[in-house]
Amino acid sequence: MTDENRFAQTPKPPYFAVIFSSSVTGTDPDGYKATADRMIELAAEQDGFLGIESTRDEAGFGITVSFWRDQDAIRRWFEVPEHQEAQKAGKAKWYDHYSVRICQVERNYETGAR
Amino acid sequence: MTDENRFAQTPKPPYFAVIFSSSVTGTDPDGYKATADRMIELAAEQDGFLGIESTRDEAGFGITVSFWRDQDAIRRWFEVPEHQEAQKAGKAKWYDHYSVRICQVERNYETGAR
């Protein structure tokens, strides 16, 4: 079942991560999907973006981790107007609950048939 | 669809996170599920464990984030013999590819109807 594109190709640490955990309400699934896809595309256009990994189970619980060069890049990303609009819509209708954690990645390793 | 138990109740930062991203082969799903459940139970028994969040989509791509008091607690967790056995089995048959990132959580915030 491997899809290697699901794994972010990040540089040697240190770099930064935003861990976004959320449970969706199930309201407006098409609008949610379109916006979620657009946010991944928009994030990838930002200076300092390093990659993203995202998954959600059938119960609606998801984790998205985006990777960034530094904290300034993260701060700017949260201030992008189109992203702010999406955050408002997310709070208003798509998410029951979410949590955001900003981290510094100190070590990473991986394995596999890549 | 909310299940608030899916969210870890972590303390004020700083604390540490292990971001484990993986794609499963689909081999031995019952053995995989039993071991994955057991590892969550075993992690929760370790000194310094703060919580865990985990999800996997239908394509077999999953992200599990466990939270820890300090880097020593993480080091000890990777050295627990039953966890080492599970890591070996994971490499041998359950995972196509995985990545592990060790991070220091610097900020967190959340929202929702909790």
Short mmCIF file of C-alpha atoms in Angstrom, two decimals:
data_model
loop_
_atom_site.label_atom_id
_atom_site.label_comp_id
_atom_site.label_asym_id
_atom_site.label_seq_id
_atom_site.Cartn_x
_atom_site.Cartn_y
_atom_site.Cartn_z
CA MET A 1 0.00 0.00 0.00
CA THR A 2 3.02 2.31 0.01
CA ASP A 3 2.68 5.77 -1.34
CA GLU A 4 6.04 7.37 -0.78
CA ASN A 5 4.67 10.79 -1.65
CA ARG A 6 2.82 10.75 1.65
CA PHE A 7 6.16 11.24 3.45
CA ALA A 8 7.69 14.71 3.64
CA GLN A 9 11.29 14.99 2.45
CA THR A 10 12.65 17.17 5.20
CA PRO A 11 16.23 18.43 5.63
CA LYS A 12 18.59 17.63 8.46
CA PRO A 13 17.28 19.04 11.80
CA PRO A 14 16.83 21.47 13.33
CA TYR A 15 13.66 22.63 11.63
CA PHE A 16 10.11 23.24 12.87
CA ALA A 17 6.82 21.38 12.80
CA VAL A 18 3.20 22.33 13.31
CA ILE A 19 1.19 19.38 14.60
CA PHE A 20 -2.48 19.99 13.85
CA SER A 21 -4.89 17.42 15.33
CA SER A 22 -8.58 17.75 14.63
CA SER A 23 -11.94 16.03 14.66
CA VAL A 24 -14.33 17.02 11.92
CA THR A 25 -18.03 17.60 12.45
CA GLY A 26 -18.97 16.01 9.14
CA THR A 27 -20.78 19.23 8.13
CA ASP A 28 -20.18 20.44 4.57
CA PRO A 29 -17.73 17.69 3.58
CA ASP A 30 -17.22 19.01 0.05
CA GLY A 31 -16.42 22.53 1.21
CA TYR A 32 -14.11 21.11 3.85
CA LYS A 33 -12.25 18.90 1.37
CA ALA A 34 -11.82 21.71 -1.17
CA THR A 35 -10.44 24.06 1.50
CA ALA A 36 -8.18 21.43 3.06
CA ASP A 37 -6.70 20.63 -0.36
CA ARG A 38 -6.29 24.34 -1.13
CA MET A 39 -4.52 24.96 2.20
CA ILE A 40 -1.95 22.25 1.40
CA GLU A 41 -1.37 23.88 -2.00
CA LEU A 42 -1.15 27.35 -0.44
CA ALA A 43 1.20 26.23 2.34
CA ALA A 44 3.52 24.77 -0.26
CA GLU A 45 3.83 28.20 -1.90
CA GLN A 46 5.07 29.89 1.30
CA ASP A 47 8.68 30.82 1.90
CA GLY A 48 10.16 28.42 4.44
CA PHE A 49 7.73 25.56 3.79
CA LEU A 50 9.54 22.19 3.92
CA GLY A 51 6.77 19.62 3.52
CA ILE A 52 3.54 18.20 4.92
CA GLU A 53 2.12 14.86 6.05
CA SER A 54 -1.60 14.38 6.62
CA THR A 55 -4.04 11.60 7.40
CA ARG A 56 -7.59 11.19 8.76
CA ASP A 57 -9.44 8.04 9.78
CA GLU A 58 -13.02 7.01 9.06
CA ALA A 59 -14.15 8.34 12.46
CA GLY A 60 -13.06 11.83 11.38
CA PHE A 61 -9.96 12.19 13.55
CA GLY A 62 -7.02 13.62 11.63
CA ILE A 63 -3.43 14.67 12.16
CA THR A 64 -1.60 17.00 9.77
CA VAL A 65 2.04 17.86 10.38
CA SER A 66 3.60 20.66 8.33
CA PHE A 67 7.33 21.36 8.40
CA TRP A 68 8.98 24.77 8.29
CA ARG A 69 12.44 26.30 8.18
CA ASP A 70 11.90 28.55 11.20
CA GLN A 71 9.30 30.02 13.53
CA ASP A 72 8.98 33.18 11.44
CA ALA A 73 7.84 31.13 8.47
CA ILE A 74 5.16 29.53 10.68
CA ARG A 75 4.04 32.91 12.01
CA ARG A 76 3.73 34.28 8.47
CA TRP A 77 1.78 31.20 7.36
CA PHE A 78 -0.83 31.70 10.07
CA GLU A 79 -1.21 35.31 8.93
CA VAL A 80 -1.81 34.62 5.23
CA PRO A 81 -5.30 36.09 4.64
CA GLU A 82 -6.67 33.07 2.76
CA HIS A 83 -5.40 30.83 5.56
CA GLN A 84 -7.04 33.05 8.18
CA GLU A 85 -10.36 32.77 6.34
CA ALA A 86 -10.01 28.99 6.32
CA GLN A 87 -9.20 28.97 10.05
CA LYS A 88 -12.38 30.95 10.76
CA ALA A 89 -14.50 28.60 8.66
CA GLY A 90 -12.86 25.62 10.35
CA LYS A 91 -13.78 26.88 13.81
CA ALA A 92 -17.27 27.86 12.70
CA LYS A 93 -18.37 24.66 10.99
CA TRP A 94 -15.85 21.98 10.12
CA TYR A 95 -14.09 21.14 13.39
CA ASP A 96 -15.56 19.94 16.66
CA HIS A 97 -12.22 20.34 18.30
CA TYR A 98 -8.64 20.89 17.27
CA SER A 99 -5.22 21.38 18.77
CA VAL A 100 -2.12 23.03 17.36
CA ARG A 101 1.38 22.39 18.65
CA ILE A 102 4.47 24.23 17.44
CA CYS A 103 7.65 22.17 17.81
CA GLN A 104 11.32 22.24 17.03
CA VAL A 105 12.38 18.98 15.38
CA GLU A 106 15.67 17.89 16.89
CA ARG A 107 16.26 14.47 15.36
CA ASN A 108 14.75 12.37 12.62
CA TYR A 109 15.33 9.01 11.06
CA GLU A 110 13.48 6.77 8.70
CA THR A 111 13.51 3.39 7.12
CA GLY A 112 11.91 1.67 4.20
CA ALA A 113 12.31 0.56 0.65
CA ARG A 114 12.59 4.06 -0.75
CA MET B 1 -18.20 12.82 15.20
CA THR B 2 -16.17 14.17 18.12
CA ASP B 3 -14.36 11.78 20.34
CA GLU B 4 -12.56 13.98 22.80
CA ASN B 5 -10.53 11.05 24.08
CA ARG B 6 -8.64 11.13 20.81
CA PHE B 7 -6.90 14.33 21.95
CA ALA B 8 -3.97 14.12 24.38
CA GLN B 9 -4.28 16.25 27.51
CA THR B 10 -0.76 17.62 27.60
CA PRO B 11 0.75 20.06 30.12
CA LYS B 12 2.04 23.53 29.43
CA PRO B 13 5.13 23.42 27.15
CA PRO B 14 7.95 22.71 26.98
CA TYR B 15 7.58 18.96 26.63
CA PHE B 16 8.58 16.52 23.89
CA ALA B 17 6.86 14.72 21.03
CA VAL B 18 7.67 11.71 18.88
CA ILE B 19 6.04 12.02 15.47
CA PHE B 20 5.81 8.54 13.94
CA SER B 21 4.56 8.46 10.33
CA SER B 22 4.11 5.11 8.63
CA SER B 23 2.58 3.27 5.73
CA VAL B 24 1.47 -0.28 6.42
CA THR B 25 2.01 -3.16 4.04
CA GLY B 26 -1.35 -4.73 4.83
CA THR B 27 0.40 -7.98 5.84
CA ASP B 28 -0.83 -9.65 9.02
CA PRO B 29 -3.43 -7.00 9.93
CA ASP B 30 -4.56 -8.80 13.09
CA GLY B 31 -1.04 -9.13 14.44
CA TYR B 32 -0.35 -5.55 13.56
CA LYS B 33 -3.50 -4.27 15.28
CA ALA B 34 -2.85 -6.30 18.44
CA THR B 35 0.73 -5.04 18.67
CA ALA B 36 -0.19 -1.43 17.90
CA ASP B 37 -2.85 -1.48 20.63
CA ARG B 38 -0.43 -3.10 23.05
CA MET B 39 2.27 -0.48 22.34
CA ILE B 40 -0.17 2.32 23.22
CA GLU B 41 -0.98 0.52 26.47
CA LEU B 42 2.71 -0.09 27.23
CA ALA B 43 3.74 3.48 26.40
CA ALA B 44 1.12 4.75 28.84
CA GLU B 45 2.81 2.76 31.62
CA GLN B 46 6.19 4.45 31.12
CA ASP B 47 7.55 7.11 33.41
CA GLY B 48 7.37 10.46 31.64
CA PHE B 49 4.55 9.51 29.25
CA LEU B 50 2.14 12.44 28.75
CA GLY B 51 -0.30 11.23 26.10
CA ILE B 52 -0.74 9.96 22.56
CA GLU B 53 -2.75 10.79 19.44
CA SER B 54 -3.02 8.38 16.54
CA THR B 55 -4.86 8.03 13.25
CA ARG B 56 -4.57 6.07 9.99
CA ASP B 57 -6.52 6.45 6.76
CA GLU B 58 -8.00 3.80 4.51
CA ALA B 59 -4.93 3.87 2.25
CA GLY B 60 -2.81 2.72 5.19
CA PHE B 61 -0.97 5.96 5.92
CA GLY B 62 -0.86 6.76 9.62
CA ILE B 63 0.54 9.34 12.00
CA THR B 64 0.98 8.68 15.71
CA VAL B 65 2.28 11.41 18.00
CA SER B 66 3.29 10.48 21.53
CA PHE B 67 4.13 13.11 24.14
CA TRP B 68 6.83 12.88 26.78
CA ARG B 69 8.19 14.86 29.71
CA ASP B 70 11.79 14.83 28.47
CA GLN B 71 14.22 13.23 26.04
CA ASP B 72 15.34 10.67 28.60
CA ALA B 73 11.83 9.31 28.85
CA ILE B 74 11.78 8.94 25.05
CA ARG B 75 15.15 7.20 25.05
CA ARG B 76 14.01 4.74 27.71
CA TRP B 77 10.77 4.06 25.83
CA PHE B 78 12.68 3.05 22.68
CA GLU B 79 14.76 0.68 24.81
CA VAL B 80 11.86 -1.17 26.48
CA PRO B 81 12.40 -4.80 25.35
CA GLU B 82 8.79 -5.42 24.32
CA HIS B 83 8.88 -2.18 22.30
CA GLN B 84 12.13 -3.21 20.63
CA GLU B 85 10.54 -6.53 19.60
CA ALA B 86 7.60 -4.62 18.13
CA GLN B 87 9.97 -2.28 16.25
CA LYS B 88 11.73 -5.31 14.72
CA ALA B 89 8.44 -6.89 13.65
CA GLY B 90 7.30 -3.56 12.24
CA LYS B 91 10.39 -3.24 10.06
CA ALA B 92 10.21 -6.90 9.02
CA LYS B 93 6.59 -7.15 7.97
CA TRP B 94 4.11 -4.40 8.88
CA TYR B 95 5.63 -1.22 7.50
CA ASP B 96 6.62 -0.33 3.97
CA HIS B 97 8.19 2.84 5.19
CA TYR B 98 8.22 4.92 8.32
CA SER B 99 9.76 8.06 9.72
CA VAL B 100 10.39 9.12 13.31
CA ARG B 101 10.92 12.71 14.39
CA ILE B 102 11.82 13.78 17.92
CA CYS B 103 10.67 17.31 18.73
CA GLN B 104 10.47 19.77 21.54
CA VAL B 105 6.97 21.27 21.77
CA GLU B 106 7.31 24.98 22.36
CA ARG B 107 3.73 26.24 22.15
CA ASN B 108 0.29 24.70 22.00
CA TYR B 109 -3.26 25.91 21.82
CA GLU B 110 -6.59 24.34 21.16
CA THR B 111 -10.21 25.13 20.63
CA GLY B 112 -13.49 23.30 20.70
CA ALA B 113 -16.55 22.45 22.68
CA ARG B 114 -14.69 20.40 25.28
#
